[in-house]
Amino acid sequence: MAERVLVTGGAGYIGSHACKALAGAGYIPVTFDNFVTGWREAVQFGPMEEGDLRDRARLEEVMRKHEPVAVMHFAALSNVGEASRDPGLYWDNNVIGSLRLVEAMAACKIPNLVFSSTCATYGEHDGVMLDESCPQLPLNAYGASKRAVEDLIVNFAAAPDVDLNYVFFRYFNVAGADPEAEIGEFHRPETHLIPLALDAVRGRRDKLTIFGQDYPTPDGTCVRDYVHVTDLIAAHVLGLEHLRAGKGSDVFNLGTGRGFSVREVVEAVAKVTQEPVPAEDGPRRAGDCAALVSGSVKAADELGWAPDHSSLDEMISTAWAWHQRPGYKA
Ligand code: UDP
């Protein structure tokens, strides 16, 4: 019988891609989602259990019902602007929710946890390429909430009576969509660069605003390291296998090591769509670092991860196909 993996946030952008990949790898992905930012239509690859992470009794009920061999924990609020305006929301949802999840895992004796963390936990390091040993000095409440969750998981894993092993993946900028366009990136409101640029091309919004032109980067706009969601999720399956092989807890950056400026991304969107991207220069966005680029090859070396689909062209063209599919709603 196929083994089950509990996927918190399985109805979200990254979580739904994880469910598809887990199903492809022979697991049954069980989505646990409160549908605040997730989409019921995205749950296509296994059972769906509605619930909120802060409801420990509900979590334990679902864990006892499905007896998962592992948890992949994606459920979180992830909007930096919102986090800066309302930090309590992020500490409550992301940190308290994760605490309840880990308590429930300990109570139900589920020993493997793959956690979706972020390069936002590092903060600004003056353009240094970031590896896993960089100090974590987050600039905003989103990054702070993710760092706090890492800390609490480490504490539980060290507790003598808890059998818990974890893999943390610190994501850089996730982009692209399922190559079959069954699922893709969809946020309401949308705040991410590539989907916003595609919306501007399609006339679903007037124009894209480029946030800040005076950063200490080659063209003055922010530089980010973009990774295809398909590659990102492939690492999660490798991380799960790493844990199940008893190789122990670990932390991995997931980025390609190549940075692109906002202007370079906008140019690539114009090239892929063969349409101009209506765009205007605007002020900096609060909480943004000038550059976030991974300087680590640890995931490649230790997990055998190869981000083969993370060219800008492939990320934008799969996202574009998803945006153009019939029934796309914005
Ligand atoms: N960005 C922008 N205009 C937008 C949205 C984003 O110029 O409407 C910039 C943003 O300042 C950042 C980069 O695009 O430098 C990527 O932002 P996104 O929100 O996609 O991801 P983040 O880096 O915040 O995780």
Coordinates of C-alpha atoms and ligand atoms in Angstrom, one line a residue:
M1 CA 0.0 0.0 0.0
A2 CA 1.2 3.5 -0.9
E3 CA 2.6 5.5 2.0
R4 CA 1.1 8.8 2.9
V5 CA 2.8 12.2 3.4
L6 CA 0.9 15.0 5.1
V7 CA 1.3 18.2 3.1
T8 CA 0.3 21.3 5.0
G9 CA -0.6 24.1 2.6
G10 CA -1.2 21.5 -0.1
A11 CA -3.8 23.7 -1.7
G12 CA -1.2 26.5 -2.2
Y13 CA 1.2 27.3 -5.1
I14 CA 4.2 25.3 -3.9
G15 CA 2.3 22.8 -1.8
S16 CA 0.1 21.7 -4.8
H17 CA 3.2 21.1 -6.9
A18 CA 4.6 19.0 -4.0
C19 CA 1.4 16.9 -4.0
K20 CA 1.8 16.3 -7.7
A21 CA 5.4 15.3 -7.4
L22 CA 4.7 13.0 -4.3
A23 CA 1.9 11.3 -6.2
G24 CA 4.4 10.8 -9.1
A25 CA 6.9 9.3 -6.7
G26 CA 4.4 6.7 -5.4
Y27 CA 3.2 8.5 -2.2
I28 CA -0.4 9.5 -1.3
P29 CA -0.2 13.2 -0.5
V30 CA -2.8 14.3 2.1
T31 CA -3.5 18.0 1.9
F32 CA -4.1 19.8 5.1
D33 CA -5.2 23.4 4.4
N34 CA -7.4 26.1 5.9
F35 CA -8.1 27.6 2.4
V36 CA -7.3 31.1 3.5
T37 CA -4.8 31.5 0.7
G38 CA -5.1 28.0 -0.8
W39 CA -7.5 26.9 -3.6
R40 CA -9.7 23.8 -3.5
E41 CA -9.2 23.4 -7.3
A42 CA -5.5 22.9 -6.7
V43 CA -6.1 19.7 -4.6
Q44 CA -6.0 17.1 -7.4
F45 CA -3.5 14.5 -6.3
G46 CA -4.8 13.0 -3.0
P47 CA -7.2 13.4 -0.1
M48 CA -8.0 16.8 1.3
E49 CA -8.5 17.6 5.0
E50 CA -9.7 21.0 5.9
G51 CA -8.3 22.4 9.1
D52 CA -6.2 25.2 10.7
L53 CA -2.6 24.5 11.9
R54 CA -3.4 26.2 15.2
D55 CA -6.1 23.5 15.9
R56 CA -3.9 20.8 17.4
A57 CA -6.8 18.4 18.0
R58 CA -7.8 18.6 14.4
L59 CA -4.1 18.0 13.4
E60 CA -3.9 14.9 15.6
E61 CA -7.2 13.6 14.3
V62 CA -5.9 13.9 10.7
M63 CA -2.5 12.3 11.6
R64 CA -4.1 9.4 13.3
K65 CA -6.5 8.8 10.4
H66 CA -3.8 8.8 7.7
E67 CA -0.7 7.7 9.6
P68 CA 1.7 9.6 7.4
V69 CA 5.4 8.7 7.3
A70 CA 6.3 12.3 7.1
V71 CA 5.1 15.9 7.0
M72 CA 5.9 18.4 4.4
H73 CA 5.1 21.8 5.9
F74 CA 4.3 24.6 3.5
A75 CA 1.3 26.2 5.1
A76 CA 2.3 29.8 5.9
L77 CA 1.5 33.4 5.2
S78 CA 4.3 34.7 3.0
N79 CA 3.6 38.3 2.0
V80 CA 6.5 40.5 3.1
G81 CA 4.4 43.7 2.9
E82 CA 1.5 42.3 4.9
A83 CA 4.0 40.9 7.5
S84 CA 5.5 44.4 7.9
R85 CA 2.1 45.9 8.5
D86 CA 0.7 43.1 10.7
P87 CA 3.5 41.2 12.4
G88 CA 1.2 39.6 14.9
L89 CA -0.7 37.8 12.1
Y90 CA 2.6 36.2 11.0
W91 CA 3.7 35.2 14.5
D92 CA 0.3 33.7 15.2
N93 CA -0.3 31.9 11.9
N94 CA 3.3 30.8 11.0
V95 CA 4.9 30.4 14.4
I96 CA 2.0 29.3 16.7
G97 CA 0.6 27.2 13.8
S98 CA 4.0 25.4 13.3
L99 CA 4.4 24.9 17.1
R100 CA 1.0 23.1 17.2
L101 CA 2.0 21.0 14.1
V102 CA 5.3 19.9 15.7
E103 CA 3.5 19.1 19.0
A104 CA 1.0 17.0 17.1
M105 CA 3.8 15.2 15.3
A106 CA 5.5 14.4 18.6
A107 CA 2.2 13.2 20.1
C108 CA 1.5 11.0 17.0
K109 CA 5.1 9.9 16.7
I110 CA 5.7 11.1 13.1
P111 CA 9.5 11.3 12.8
N112 CA 10.2 13.1 9.5
L113 CA 9.6 16.8 8.8
V114 CA 10.5 18.7 5.6
F115 CA 10.0 22.4 6.3
S116 CA 9.6 25.2 3.8
S117 CA 11.9 28.0 5.0
T118 CA 13.3 31.0 3.2
C119 CA 16.3 33.0 2.3
A120 CA 14.4 35.9 3.9
T121 CA 15.7 34.4 7.2
Y122 CA 19.2 35.7 6.2
G123 CA 18.4 39.4 5.8
E124 CA 20.8 41.7 4.1
H125 CA 24.5 40.7 3.8
D126 CA 25.9 43.4 1.4
G127 CA 25.6 41.4 -1.7
V128 CA 27.4 38.3 -0.3
M129 CA 26.4 35.1 -1.9
L130 CA 24.4 33.4 0.9
D131 CA 25.2 29.9 2.1
E132 CA 23.6 27.9 4.9
S133 CA 26.1 29.2 7.5
C134 CA 25.3 32.9 7.0
P135 CA 23.9 34.5 10.1
Q136 CA 20.1 34.7 10.1
L137 CA 19.2 38.3 10.6
P138 CA 15.8 38.7 8.9
L139 CA 14.7 42.2 7.9
N140 CA 11.0 41.6 8.2
A141 CA 8.4 39.7 10.2
Y142 CA 7.9 37.1 7.5
G143 CA 11.6 36.1 7.7
A144 CA 11.6 36.4 11.5
S145 CA 8.6 34.0 11.7
K146 CA 10.3 31.4 9.5
R147 CA 13.5 31.7 11.5
A148 CA 11.5 31.2 14.7
V149 CA 9.9 28.1 13.2
E150 CA 13.4 26.7 12.4
D151 CA 14.4 27.3 16.0
L152 CA 11.4 25.6 17.5
I153 CA 11.9 22.5 15.3
V154 CA 15.5 22.3 16.3
N155 CA 14.5 22.4 19.9
F156 CA 12.0 19.7 19.6
A157 CA 14.4 17.5 17.6
A158 CA 16.9 17.8 20.4
A159 CA 14.4 16.9 23.1
P160 CA 15.3 13.5 24.6
D161 CA 11.7 12.0 24.3
V162 CA 11.0 13.3 20.8
D163 CA 11.9 11.3 17.7
L164 CA 12.0 14.0 15.1
N165 CA 14.3 14.6 12.1
Y166 CA 14.0 17.5 9.8
V167 CA 15.2 19.0 6.5
F168 CA 14.9 22.8 6.2
F169 CA 14.9 24.2 2.7
R170 CA 15.6 27.9 2.5
Y171 CA 14.0 29.0 -0.8
F172 CA 15.2 31.8 -2.9
N173 CA 12.5 33.1 -5.4
V174 CA 10.2 30.4 -6.6
A175 CA 8.7 30.8 -10.0
G176 CA 7.2 28.9 -12.9
A177 CA 4.4 26.4 -13.1
D178 CA 3.7 22.7 -13.6
P179 CA 4.8 22.0 -17.2
E180 CA 1.4 20.3 -17.9
A181 CA -0.3 23.5 -16.6
E182 CA -2.6 21.5 -14.2
I183 CA -1.5 23.8 -11.4
G184 CA 0.4 27.1 -11.1
E185 CA 1.0 30.2 -9.2
F186 CA -2.1 32.0 -8.0
H187 CA -2.3 34.5 -5.2
R188 CA -5.0 36.9 -4.3
P189 CA -3.8 39.6 -4.2
E190 CA -0.8 38.8 -6.4
T191 CA 2.4 40.4 -5.2
H192 CA 5.1 38.5 -7.1
L193 CA 7.1 39.9 -9.9
I194 CA 6.7 37.3 -12.7
P195 CA 2.9 36.8 -12.4
L196 CA 2.4 40.5 -12.1
A197 CA 4.4 41.1 -15.2
L198 CA 2.4 38.5 -17.1
D199 CA -0.9 40.1 -15.8
A200 CA 0.4 43.4 -17.2
V201 CA 1.1 41.8 -20.6
R202 CA -2.4 40.4 -20.7
G203 CA -4.0 43.7 -19.7
R204 CA -5.3 42.3 -16.4
R205 CA -3.6 45.2 -14.7
D206 CA -2.5 48.6 -16.1
K207 CA 1.2 48.2 -15.6
L208 CA 3.9 46.7 -13.5
T209 CA 5.7 49.1 -11.0
I210 CA 9.4 48.5 -10.6
F211 CA 10.2 49.0 -6.9
G212 CA 13.3 51.0 -6.6
Q213 CA 16.0 52.0 -9.1
D214 CA 18.8 53.1 -6.7
Y215 CA 19.9 49.8 -5.2
P216 CA 23.6 49.0 -5.2
T217 CA 23.2 46.5 -8.1
P218 CA 24.4 46.7 -11.7
D219 CA 21.2 48.3 -13.0
G220 CA 19.9 49.7 -9.7
T221 CA 17.0 47.3 -9.4
C222 CA 16.8 44.4 -6.9
V223 CA 18.6 41.1 -7.8
R224 CA 17.0 37.8 -6.9
D225 CA 17.8 34.1 -7.5
Y226 CA 14.9 32.5 -9.2
V227 CA 14.2 28.7 -9.0
H228 CA 11.6 26.7 -10.9
V229 CA 8.9 25.3 -8.7
T230 CA 9.4 21.9 -10.4
D231 CA 13.1 21.9 -9.4
L232 CA 12.3 23.2 -5.9
I233 CA 9.9 20.3 -5.3
A234 CA 12.2 17.7 -6.8
A235 CA 14.6 18.7 -3.9
H236 CA 11.8 18.1 -1.4
V237 CA 11.3 14.5 -2.6
L238 CA 15.1 14.1 -2.3
G239 CA 14.9 15.6 1.2
L240 CA 12.2 13.2 2.1
E241 CA 14.3 10.2 0.9
H242 CA 17.3 11.6 2.8
L243 CA 15.3 11.6 6.0
R244 CA 13.8 8.2 5.4
A245 CA 17.3 6.7 4.7
G246 CA 18.2 7.8 8.2
K247 CA 20.7 10.4 7.0
G248 CA 19.7 12.9 9.7
S249 CA 18.6 16.5 10.0
D250 CA 20.0 19.1 7.7
V251 CA 19.5 22.5 6.1
F252 CA 19.8 23.3 2.4
N253 CA 19.5 26.5 0.3
L254 CA 17.4 26.1 -2.8
G255 CA 18.6 28.6 -5.4
T256 CA 20.6 28.4 -8.6
G257 CA 23.4 30.8 -7.6
R258 CA 22.6 33.1 -10.5
G259 CA 20.9 36.4 -9.8
F260 CA 18.7 38.4 -12.2
S261 CA 17.6 42.1 -11.7
V262 CA 14.0 43.1 -11.9
R263 CA 14.7 44.8 -15.2
E264 CA 16.3 41.6 -16.6
V265 CA 13.2 39.6 -15.5
V266 CA 10.9 42.2 -17.2
E267 CA 13.0 41.9 -20.4
A268 CA 12.8 38.1 -20.3
V269 CA 9.0 38.3 -19.9
A270 CA 8.8 40.5 -23.0
K271 CA 10.9 38.1 -24.9
V272 CA 9.0 35.0 -23.9
T273 CA 5.5 36.5 -24.4
Q274 CA 6.7 38.5 -27.5
E275 CA 4.7 41.4 -26.0
P276 CA 5.9 44.6 -24.4
V277 CA 5.5 44.7 -20.6
P278 CA 3.8 47.9 -19.5
A279 CA 6.0 49.1 -16.6
E280 CA 6.8 52.2 -14.7
D281 CA 9.5 53.1 -12.1
G282 CA 8.3 53.5 -8.6
P283 CA 9.7 53.8 -5.1
R284 CA 11.4 51.1 -3.1
R285 CA 9.1 48.5 -1.4
A286 CA 9.6 48.3 2.4
G287 CA 11.5 45.2 3.6
D288 CA 13.3 44.5 0.3
C289 CA 16.9 43.5 0.3
A290 CA 19.1 44.7 -2.6
A291 CA 20.3 41.2 -3.6
L292 CA 19.5 37.7 -2.5
V293 CA 21.5 35.0 -4.3
S294 CA 22.4 31.6 -3.1
G295 CA 26.1 30.8 -2.7
S296 CA 25.7 27.2 -1.9
V297 CA 25.9 23.9 -3.8
K298 CA 25.2 21.8 -0.8
A299 CA 21.8 20.5 -2.1
A300 CA 23.6 19.5 -5.3
D301 CA 26.5 17.8 -3.4
E302 CA 24.6 16.1 -0.7
L303 CA 21.1 15.4 -2.2
G304 CA 22.1 15.1 -5.8
W305 CA 19.8 18.0 -6.7
A306 CA 20.1 19.5 -10.2
P307 CA 17.9 22.6 -10.9
D308 CA 17.7 21.8 -14.6
H309 CA 14.5 23.7 -15.3
S310 CA 15.4 27.1 -13.7
S311 CA 16.4 29.2 -16.7
L312 CA 14.4 32.4 -16.8
D313 CA 12.9 31.4 -20.1
E314 CA 11.6 28.1 -18.8
M315 CA 10.2 29.6 -15.6
I316 CA 8.4 32.4 -17.5
S317 CA 7.2 30.2 -20.3
T318 CA 5.6 27.6 -18.0
A319 CA 4.0 30.4 -15.9
W320 CA 2.8 32.0 -19.2
A321 CA 1.2 28.7 -20.3
W322 CA -0.6 28.5 -17.0
H323 CA -1.8 32.1 -17.2
Q324 CA -3.2 31.4 -20.7
R325 CA -5.0 28.2 -20.0
P326 CA -8.8 28.3 -20.3
G327 CA -10.6 29.2 -17.1
Y328 CA -7.6 31.1 -15.6
K329 CA -9.1 33.5 -13.0
A330 CA -7.4 36.6 -11.7
Ligands
UDP1 N1 9.0 43.7 -7.6 C1 8.7 44.8 -8.3 N2 7.4 45.1 -8.6 C2 6.4 44.3 -8.2 C3 6.7 43.1 -7.5 C4 8.0 42.9 -7.2 O1 9.6 45.6 -8.7 O2 5.2 44.7 -8.5 C5 10.4 43.3 -7.2 C6 10.6 43.3 -5.7 O3 10.9 44.5 -5.2 C7 11.8 42.3 -5.6 C8 11.6 41.4 -6.9 O4 10.7 42.1 -7.7 O5 13.0 42.9 -5.8 C9 10.9 40.0 -6.5 O6 9.8 40.3 -5.7 P1 8.8 39.2 -5.3 O7 7.6 39.8 -4.6 O8 8.4 38.4 -6.6 O9 9.5 38.2 -4.4 P2 10.4 38.4 -3.1 O10 11.8 38.8 -3.5 O11 9.7 39.5 -2.3 O12 10.3 37.1 -2.4

